[in-house]
CSV table of N, CA, C and O in Angstrom, one decimal:
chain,number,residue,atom,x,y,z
W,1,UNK,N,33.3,1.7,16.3
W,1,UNK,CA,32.2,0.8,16.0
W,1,UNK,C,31.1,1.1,17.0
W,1,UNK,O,30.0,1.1,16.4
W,2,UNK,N,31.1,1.4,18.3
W,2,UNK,CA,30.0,1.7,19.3
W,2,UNK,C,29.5,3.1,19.1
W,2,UNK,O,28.5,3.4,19.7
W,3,UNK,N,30.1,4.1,18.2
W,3,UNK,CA,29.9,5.1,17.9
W,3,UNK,C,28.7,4.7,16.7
W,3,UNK,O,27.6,5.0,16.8
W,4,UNK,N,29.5,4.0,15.7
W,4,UNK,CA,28.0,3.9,14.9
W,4,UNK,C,27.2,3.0,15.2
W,4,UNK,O,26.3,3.0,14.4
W,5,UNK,N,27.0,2.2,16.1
W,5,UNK,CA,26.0,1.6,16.6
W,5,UNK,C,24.7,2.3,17.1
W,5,UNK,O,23.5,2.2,16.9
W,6,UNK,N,25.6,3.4,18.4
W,6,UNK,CA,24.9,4.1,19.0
W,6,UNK,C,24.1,5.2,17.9
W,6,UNK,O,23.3,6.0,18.5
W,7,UNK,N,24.3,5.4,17.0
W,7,UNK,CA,24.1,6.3,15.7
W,7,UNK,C,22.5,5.9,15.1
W,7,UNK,O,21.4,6.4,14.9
W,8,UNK,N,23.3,4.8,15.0
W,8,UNK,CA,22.3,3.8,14.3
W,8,UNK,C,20.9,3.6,15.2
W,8,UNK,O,19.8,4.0,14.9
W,9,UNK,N,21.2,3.2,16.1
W,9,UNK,CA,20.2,2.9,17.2
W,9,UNK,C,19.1,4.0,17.5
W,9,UNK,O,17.8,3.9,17.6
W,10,UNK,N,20.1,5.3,17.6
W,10,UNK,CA,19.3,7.1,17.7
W,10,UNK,C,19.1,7.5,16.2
W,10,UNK,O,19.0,8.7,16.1
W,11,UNK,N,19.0,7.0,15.3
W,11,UNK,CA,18.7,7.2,14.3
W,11,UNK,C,17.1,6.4,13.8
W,11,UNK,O,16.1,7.0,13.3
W,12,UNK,N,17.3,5.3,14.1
W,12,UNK,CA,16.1,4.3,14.1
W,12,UNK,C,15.0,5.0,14.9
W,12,UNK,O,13.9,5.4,14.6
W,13,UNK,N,15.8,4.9,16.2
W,13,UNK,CA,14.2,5.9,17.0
W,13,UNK,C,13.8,7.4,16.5
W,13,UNK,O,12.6,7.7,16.4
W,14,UNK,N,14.9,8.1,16.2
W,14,UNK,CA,14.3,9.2,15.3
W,14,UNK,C,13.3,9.0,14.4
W,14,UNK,O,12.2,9.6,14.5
W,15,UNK,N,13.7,8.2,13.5
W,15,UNK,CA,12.7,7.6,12.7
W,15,UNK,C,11.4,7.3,13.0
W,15,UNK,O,10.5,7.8,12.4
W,16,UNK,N,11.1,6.2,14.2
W,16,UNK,CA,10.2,5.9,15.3
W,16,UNK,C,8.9,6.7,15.4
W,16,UNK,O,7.7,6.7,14.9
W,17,UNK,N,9.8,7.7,16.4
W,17,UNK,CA,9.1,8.8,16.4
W,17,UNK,C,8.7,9.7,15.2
W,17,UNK,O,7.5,9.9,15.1
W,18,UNK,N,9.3,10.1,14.5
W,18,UNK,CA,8.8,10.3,13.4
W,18,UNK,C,7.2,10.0,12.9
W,18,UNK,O,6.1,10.6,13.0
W,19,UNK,N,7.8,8.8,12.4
W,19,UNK,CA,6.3,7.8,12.0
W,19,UNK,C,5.2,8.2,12.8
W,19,UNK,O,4.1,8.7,12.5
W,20,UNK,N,5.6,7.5,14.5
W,20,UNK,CA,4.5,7.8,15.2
W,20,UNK,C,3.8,9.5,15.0
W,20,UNK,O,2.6,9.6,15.0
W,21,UNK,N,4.8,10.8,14.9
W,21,UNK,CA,3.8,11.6,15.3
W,21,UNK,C,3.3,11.9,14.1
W,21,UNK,O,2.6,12.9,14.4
W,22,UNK,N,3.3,11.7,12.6
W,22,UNK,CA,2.8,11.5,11.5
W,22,UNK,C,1.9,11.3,11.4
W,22,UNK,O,1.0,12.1,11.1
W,23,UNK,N,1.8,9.6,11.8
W,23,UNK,CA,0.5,9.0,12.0
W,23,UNK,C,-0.6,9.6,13.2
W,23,UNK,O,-1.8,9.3,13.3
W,24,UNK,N,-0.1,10.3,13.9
W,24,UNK,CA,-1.0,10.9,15.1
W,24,UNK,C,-1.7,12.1,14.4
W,24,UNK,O,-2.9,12.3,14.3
W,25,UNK,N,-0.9,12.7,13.9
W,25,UNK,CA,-1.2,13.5,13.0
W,25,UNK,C,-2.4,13.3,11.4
W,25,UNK,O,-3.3,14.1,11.0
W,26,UNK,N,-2.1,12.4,11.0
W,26,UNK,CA,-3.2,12.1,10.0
W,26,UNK,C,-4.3,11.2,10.8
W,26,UNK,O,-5.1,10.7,10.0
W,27,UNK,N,-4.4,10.9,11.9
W,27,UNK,CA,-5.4,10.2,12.7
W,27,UNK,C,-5.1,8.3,12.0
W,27,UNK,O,-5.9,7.6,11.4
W,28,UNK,N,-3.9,8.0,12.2
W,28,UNK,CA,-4.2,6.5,11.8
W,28,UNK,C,-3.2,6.1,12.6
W,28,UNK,O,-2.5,7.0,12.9
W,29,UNK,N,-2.7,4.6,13.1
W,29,UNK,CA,-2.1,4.0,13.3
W,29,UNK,C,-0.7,4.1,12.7
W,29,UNK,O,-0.6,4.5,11.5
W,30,UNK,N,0.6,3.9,13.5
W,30,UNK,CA,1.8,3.9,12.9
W,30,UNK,C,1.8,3.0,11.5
W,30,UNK,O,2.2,3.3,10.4
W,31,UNK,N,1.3,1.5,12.1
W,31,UNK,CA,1.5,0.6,11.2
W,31,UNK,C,0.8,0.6,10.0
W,31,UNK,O,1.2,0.0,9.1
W,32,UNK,N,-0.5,1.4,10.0
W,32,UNK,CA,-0.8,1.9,9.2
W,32,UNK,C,-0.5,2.9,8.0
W,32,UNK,O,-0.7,3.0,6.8
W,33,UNK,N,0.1,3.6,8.9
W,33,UNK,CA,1.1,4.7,7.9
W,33,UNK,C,2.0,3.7,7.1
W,33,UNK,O,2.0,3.7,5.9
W,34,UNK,N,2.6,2.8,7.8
W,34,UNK,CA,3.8,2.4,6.9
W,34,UNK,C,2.9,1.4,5.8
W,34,UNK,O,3.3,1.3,4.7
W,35,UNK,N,2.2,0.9,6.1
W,35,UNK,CA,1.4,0.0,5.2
W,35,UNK,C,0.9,1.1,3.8
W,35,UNK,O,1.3,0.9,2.6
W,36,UNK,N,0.1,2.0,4.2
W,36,UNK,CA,0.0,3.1,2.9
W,36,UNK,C,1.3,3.4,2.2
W,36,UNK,O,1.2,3.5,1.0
W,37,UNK,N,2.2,3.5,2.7
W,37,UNK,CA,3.7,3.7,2.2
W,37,UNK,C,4.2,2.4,1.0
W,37,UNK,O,4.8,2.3,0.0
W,38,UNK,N,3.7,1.7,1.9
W,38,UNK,CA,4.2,0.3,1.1
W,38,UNK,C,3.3,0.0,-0.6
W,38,UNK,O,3.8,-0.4,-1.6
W,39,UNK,N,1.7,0.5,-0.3
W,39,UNK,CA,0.6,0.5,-1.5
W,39,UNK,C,1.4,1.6,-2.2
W,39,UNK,O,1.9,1.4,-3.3
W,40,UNK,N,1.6,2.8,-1.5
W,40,UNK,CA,2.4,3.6,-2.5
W,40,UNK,C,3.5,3.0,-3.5
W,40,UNK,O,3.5,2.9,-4.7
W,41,UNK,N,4.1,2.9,-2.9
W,41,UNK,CA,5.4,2.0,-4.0
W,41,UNK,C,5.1,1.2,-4.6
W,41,UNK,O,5.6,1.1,-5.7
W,42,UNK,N,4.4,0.4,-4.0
W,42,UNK,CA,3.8,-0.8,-5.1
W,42,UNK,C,3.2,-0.6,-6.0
W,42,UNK,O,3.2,-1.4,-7.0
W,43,UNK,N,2.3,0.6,-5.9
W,43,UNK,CA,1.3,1.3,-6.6
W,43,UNK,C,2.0,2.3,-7.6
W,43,UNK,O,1.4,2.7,-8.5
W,44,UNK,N,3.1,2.6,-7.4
W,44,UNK,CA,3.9,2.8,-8.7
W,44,UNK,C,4.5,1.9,-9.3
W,44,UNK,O,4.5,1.9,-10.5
W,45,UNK,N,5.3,0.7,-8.7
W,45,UNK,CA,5.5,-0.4,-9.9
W,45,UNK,C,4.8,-0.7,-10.5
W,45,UNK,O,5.1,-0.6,-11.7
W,46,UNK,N,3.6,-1.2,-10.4
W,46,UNK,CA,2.2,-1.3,-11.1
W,46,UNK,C,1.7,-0.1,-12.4
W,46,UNK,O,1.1,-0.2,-13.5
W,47,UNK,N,2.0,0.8,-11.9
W,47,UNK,CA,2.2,1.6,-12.9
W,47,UNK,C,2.9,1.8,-14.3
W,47,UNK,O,2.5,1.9,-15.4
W,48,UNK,N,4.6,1.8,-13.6
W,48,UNK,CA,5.5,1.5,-14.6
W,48,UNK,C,5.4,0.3,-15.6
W,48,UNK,O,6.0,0.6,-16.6
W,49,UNK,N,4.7,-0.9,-15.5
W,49,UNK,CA,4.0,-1.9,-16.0
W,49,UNK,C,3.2,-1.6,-17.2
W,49,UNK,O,2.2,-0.9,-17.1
W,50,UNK,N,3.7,-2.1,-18.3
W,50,UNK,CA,1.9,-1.2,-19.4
W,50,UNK,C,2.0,-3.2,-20.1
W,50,UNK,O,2.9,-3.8,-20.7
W,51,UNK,N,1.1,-3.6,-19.9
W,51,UNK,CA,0.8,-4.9,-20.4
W,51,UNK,C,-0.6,-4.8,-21.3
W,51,UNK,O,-1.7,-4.3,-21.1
W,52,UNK,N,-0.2,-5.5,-22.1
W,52,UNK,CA,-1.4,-5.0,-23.4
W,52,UNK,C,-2.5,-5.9,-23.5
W,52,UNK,O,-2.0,-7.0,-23.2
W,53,UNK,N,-3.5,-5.9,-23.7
W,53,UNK,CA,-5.0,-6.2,-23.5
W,53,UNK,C,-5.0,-7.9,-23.4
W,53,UNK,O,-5.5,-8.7,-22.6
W,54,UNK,N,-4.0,-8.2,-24.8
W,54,UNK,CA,-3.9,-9.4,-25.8
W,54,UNK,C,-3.0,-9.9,-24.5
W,54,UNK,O,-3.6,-10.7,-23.7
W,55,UNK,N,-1.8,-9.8,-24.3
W,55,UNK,CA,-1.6,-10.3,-22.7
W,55,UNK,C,-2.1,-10.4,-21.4
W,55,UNK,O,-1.7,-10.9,-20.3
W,56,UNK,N,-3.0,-9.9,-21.7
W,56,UNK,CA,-4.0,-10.3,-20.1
W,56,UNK,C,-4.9,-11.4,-20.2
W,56,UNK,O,-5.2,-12.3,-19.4
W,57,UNK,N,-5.4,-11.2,-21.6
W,57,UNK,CA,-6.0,-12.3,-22.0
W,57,UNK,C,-5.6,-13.3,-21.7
W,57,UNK,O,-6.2,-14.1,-21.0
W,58,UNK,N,-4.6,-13.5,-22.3
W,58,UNK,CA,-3.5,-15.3,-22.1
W,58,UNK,C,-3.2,-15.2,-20.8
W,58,UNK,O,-3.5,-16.3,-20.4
W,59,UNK,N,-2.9,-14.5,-20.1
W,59,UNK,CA,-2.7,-14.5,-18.6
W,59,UNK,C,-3.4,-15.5,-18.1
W,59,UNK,O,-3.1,-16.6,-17.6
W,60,UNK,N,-5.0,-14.7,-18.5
W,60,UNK,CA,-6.3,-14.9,-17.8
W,60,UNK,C,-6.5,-16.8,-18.1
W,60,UNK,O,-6.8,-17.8,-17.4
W,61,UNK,N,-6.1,-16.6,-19.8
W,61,UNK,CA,-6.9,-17.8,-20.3
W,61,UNK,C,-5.6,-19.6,-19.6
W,61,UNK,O,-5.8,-20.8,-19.3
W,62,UNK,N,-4.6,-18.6,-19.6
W,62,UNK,CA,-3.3,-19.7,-18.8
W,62,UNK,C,-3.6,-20.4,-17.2
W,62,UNK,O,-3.1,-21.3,-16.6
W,63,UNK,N,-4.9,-19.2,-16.7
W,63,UNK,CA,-4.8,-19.2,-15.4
W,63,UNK,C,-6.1,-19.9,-15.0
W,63,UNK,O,-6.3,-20.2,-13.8
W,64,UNK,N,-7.0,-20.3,-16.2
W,64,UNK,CA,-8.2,-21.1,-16.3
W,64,UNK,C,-7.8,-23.0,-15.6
W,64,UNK,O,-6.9,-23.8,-15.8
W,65,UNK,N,-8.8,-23.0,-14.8
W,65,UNK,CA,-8.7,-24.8,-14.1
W,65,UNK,C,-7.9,-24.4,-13.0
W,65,UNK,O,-8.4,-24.9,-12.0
W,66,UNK,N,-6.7,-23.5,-12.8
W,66,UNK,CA,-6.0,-23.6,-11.9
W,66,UNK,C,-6.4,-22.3,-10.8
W,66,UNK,O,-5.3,-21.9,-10.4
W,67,UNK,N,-7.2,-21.7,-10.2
W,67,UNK,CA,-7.6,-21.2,-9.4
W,67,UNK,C,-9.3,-20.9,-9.8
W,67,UNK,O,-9.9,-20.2,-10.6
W,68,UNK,N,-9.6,-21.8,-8.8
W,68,UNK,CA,-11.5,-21.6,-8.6
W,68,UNK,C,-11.5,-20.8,-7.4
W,68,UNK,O,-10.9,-20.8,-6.3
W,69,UNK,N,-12.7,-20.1,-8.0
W,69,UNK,CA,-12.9,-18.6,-6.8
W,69,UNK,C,-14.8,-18.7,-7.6
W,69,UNK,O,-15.2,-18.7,-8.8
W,70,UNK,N,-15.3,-18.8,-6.5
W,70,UNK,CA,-16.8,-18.5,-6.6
W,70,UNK,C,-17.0,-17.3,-7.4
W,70,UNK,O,-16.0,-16.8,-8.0
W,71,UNK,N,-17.9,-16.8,-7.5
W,71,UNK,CA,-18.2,-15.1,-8.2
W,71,UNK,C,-18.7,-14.2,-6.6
W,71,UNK,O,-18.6,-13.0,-6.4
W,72,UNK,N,-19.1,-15.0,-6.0
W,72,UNK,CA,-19.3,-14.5,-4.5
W,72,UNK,C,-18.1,-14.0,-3.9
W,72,UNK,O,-17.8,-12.9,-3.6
W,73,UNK,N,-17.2,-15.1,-3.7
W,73,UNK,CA,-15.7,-14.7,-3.5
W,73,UNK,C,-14.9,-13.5,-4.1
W,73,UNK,O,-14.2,-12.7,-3.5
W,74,UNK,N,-15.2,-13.7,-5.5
W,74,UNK,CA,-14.7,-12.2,-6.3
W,74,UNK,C,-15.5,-10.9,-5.7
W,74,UNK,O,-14.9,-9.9,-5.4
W,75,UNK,N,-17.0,-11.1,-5.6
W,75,UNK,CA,-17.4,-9.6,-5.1
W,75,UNK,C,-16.8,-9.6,-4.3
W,75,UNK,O,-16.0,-8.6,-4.5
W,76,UNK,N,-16.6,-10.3,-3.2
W,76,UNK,CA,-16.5,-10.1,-1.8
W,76,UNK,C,-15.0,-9.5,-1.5
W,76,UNK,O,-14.7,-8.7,-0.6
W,77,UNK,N,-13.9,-10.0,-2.5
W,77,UNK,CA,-12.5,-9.6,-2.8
W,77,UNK,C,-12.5,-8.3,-3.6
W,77,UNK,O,-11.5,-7.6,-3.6
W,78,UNK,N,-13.1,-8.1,-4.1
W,78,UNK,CA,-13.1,-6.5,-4.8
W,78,UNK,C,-13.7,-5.5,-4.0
W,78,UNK,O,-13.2,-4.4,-3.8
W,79,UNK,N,-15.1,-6.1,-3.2
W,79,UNK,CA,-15.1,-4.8,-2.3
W,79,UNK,C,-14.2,-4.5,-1.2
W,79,UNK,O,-14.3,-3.4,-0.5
W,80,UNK,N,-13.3,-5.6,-1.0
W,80,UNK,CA,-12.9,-5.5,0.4
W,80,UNK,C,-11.4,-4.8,0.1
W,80,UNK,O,-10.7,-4.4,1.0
W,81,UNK,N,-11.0,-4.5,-1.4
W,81,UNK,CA,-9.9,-4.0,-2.3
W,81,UNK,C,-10.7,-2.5,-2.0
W,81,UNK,O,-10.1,-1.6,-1.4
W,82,UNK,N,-11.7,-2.3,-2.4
W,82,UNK,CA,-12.1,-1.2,-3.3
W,82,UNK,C,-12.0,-0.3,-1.5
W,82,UNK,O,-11.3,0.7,-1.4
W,83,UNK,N,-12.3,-0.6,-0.7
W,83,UNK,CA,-12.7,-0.3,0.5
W,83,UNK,C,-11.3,-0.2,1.2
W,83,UNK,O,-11.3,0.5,2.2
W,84,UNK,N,-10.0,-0.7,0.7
W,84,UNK,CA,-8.8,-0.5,0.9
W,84,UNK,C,-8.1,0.2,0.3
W,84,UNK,O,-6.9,0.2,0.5
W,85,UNK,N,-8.7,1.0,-0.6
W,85,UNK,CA,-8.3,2.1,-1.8
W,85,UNK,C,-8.6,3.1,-1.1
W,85,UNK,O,-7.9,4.1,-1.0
W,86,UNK,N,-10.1,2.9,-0.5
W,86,UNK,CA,-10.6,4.6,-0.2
W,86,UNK,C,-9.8,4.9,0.9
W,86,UNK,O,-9.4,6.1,1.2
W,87,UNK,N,-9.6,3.5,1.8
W,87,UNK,CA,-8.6,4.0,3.2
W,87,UNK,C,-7.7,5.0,2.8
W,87,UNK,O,-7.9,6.2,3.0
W,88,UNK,N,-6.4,4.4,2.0
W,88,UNK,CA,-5.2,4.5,1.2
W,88,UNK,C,-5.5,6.1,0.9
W,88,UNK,O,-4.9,7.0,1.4
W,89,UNK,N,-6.8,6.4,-0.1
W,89,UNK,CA,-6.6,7.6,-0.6
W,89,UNK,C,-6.9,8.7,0.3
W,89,UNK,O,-6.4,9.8,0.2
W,90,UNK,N,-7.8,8.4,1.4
W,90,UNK,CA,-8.0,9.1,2.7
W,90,UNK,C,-6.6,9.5,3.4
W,90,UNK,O,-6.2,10.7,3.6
W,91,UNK,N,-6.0,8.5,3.8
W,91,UNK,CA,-4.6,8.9,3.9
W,91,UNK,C,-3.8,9.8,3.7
W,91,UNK,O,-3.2,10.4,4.6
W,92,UNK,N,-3.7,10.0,2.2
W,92,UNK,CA,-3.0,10.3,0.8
W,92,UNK,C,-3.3,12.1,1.1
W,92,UNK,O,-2.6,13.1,1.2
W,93,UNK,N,-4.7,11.8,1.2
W,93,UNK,CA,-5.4,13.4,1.2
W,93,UNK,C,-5.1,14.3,2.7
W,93,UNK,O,-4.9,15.5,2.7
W,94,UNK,N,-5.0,13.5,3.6
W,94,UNK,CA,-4.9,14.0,5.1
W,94,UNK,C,-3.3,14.6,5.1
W,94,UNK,O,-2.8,15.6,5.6
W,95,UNK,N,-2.5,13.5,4.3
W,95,UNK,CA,-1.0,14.1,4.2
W,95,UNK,C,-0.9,15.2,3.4
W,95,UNK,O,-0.3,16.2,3.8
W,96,UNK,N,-1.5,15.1,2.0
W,96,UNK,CA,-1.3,16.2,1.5
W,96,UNK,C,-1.6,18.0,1.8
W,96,UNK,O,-1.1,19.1,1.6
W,97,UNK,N,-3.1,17.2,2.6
W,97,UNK,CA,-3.6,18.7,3.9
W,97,UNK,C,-2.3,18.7,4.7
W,97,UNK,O,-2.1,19.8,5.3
W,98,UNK,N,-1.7,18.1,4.9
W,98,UNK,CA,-0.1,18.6,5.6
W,98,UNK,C,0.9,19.3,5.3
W,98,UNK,O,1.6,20.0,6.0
W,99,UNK,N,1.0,18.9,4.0
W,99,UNK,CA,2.1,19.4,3.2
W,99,UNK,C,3.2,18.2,2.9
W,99,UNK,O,4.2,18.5,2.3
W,100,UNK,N,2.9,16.8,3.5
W,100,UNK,CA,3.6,16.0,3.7
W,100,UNK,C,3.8,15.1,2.4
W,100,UNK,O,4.8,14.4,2.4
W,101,UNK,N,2.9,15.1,1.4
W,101,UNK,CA,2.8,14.0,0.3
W,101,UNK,C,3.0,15.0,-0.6
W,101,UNK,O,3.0,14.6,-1.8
């Protein structure tokens, strides 16, 4: 049992380090790296998803009265999206100049 603990434990830091010199390497923060990691995955579920036009609609139209958002609010949430995309893909591109992605 202290054998896989201790395993486990030098495994985790392996890992650690890892991450960290990754991220040193693409110029970003650890927690950053893992955060792009996370959009990644998520960013393929979202994919695997094909929901059809006529369902978004009703989505949309089910979701009317129950969340008020200014149009100010919306820009302000789409740029602040759109502007977390280009991070993500900056990212994406620094790893792939790696060979890593």
């Amino acid at each position: 049992m202290v054998s896989w603990v201790a395993t486990k434990v030098k495994n985790s830091e392996g890992v650690r380090l890892l991450i960290n010199e990754v991220a040193k390497a693409v110029g970003v923060s650890p927690k950053e790296l893992i955060e792009y990691y996370e959009w990644k995955a998520n960013l393929k579920k979202i994919k695997t998803k094909k929901i059809s036009k006529k369902d978004a609609l009703e989505f949309l139209k089910s979701q009317e009265g129950k969340r008020k958002i200014s149009e100010g609010e919306a820009v302000r949430i789409y740029y602040e999206a759109e502007e977390e995309i280009k991070r993500w893909r900056e990212i994406e591109r620094k790893l792939k100049k790696l060979g890593l992605e």
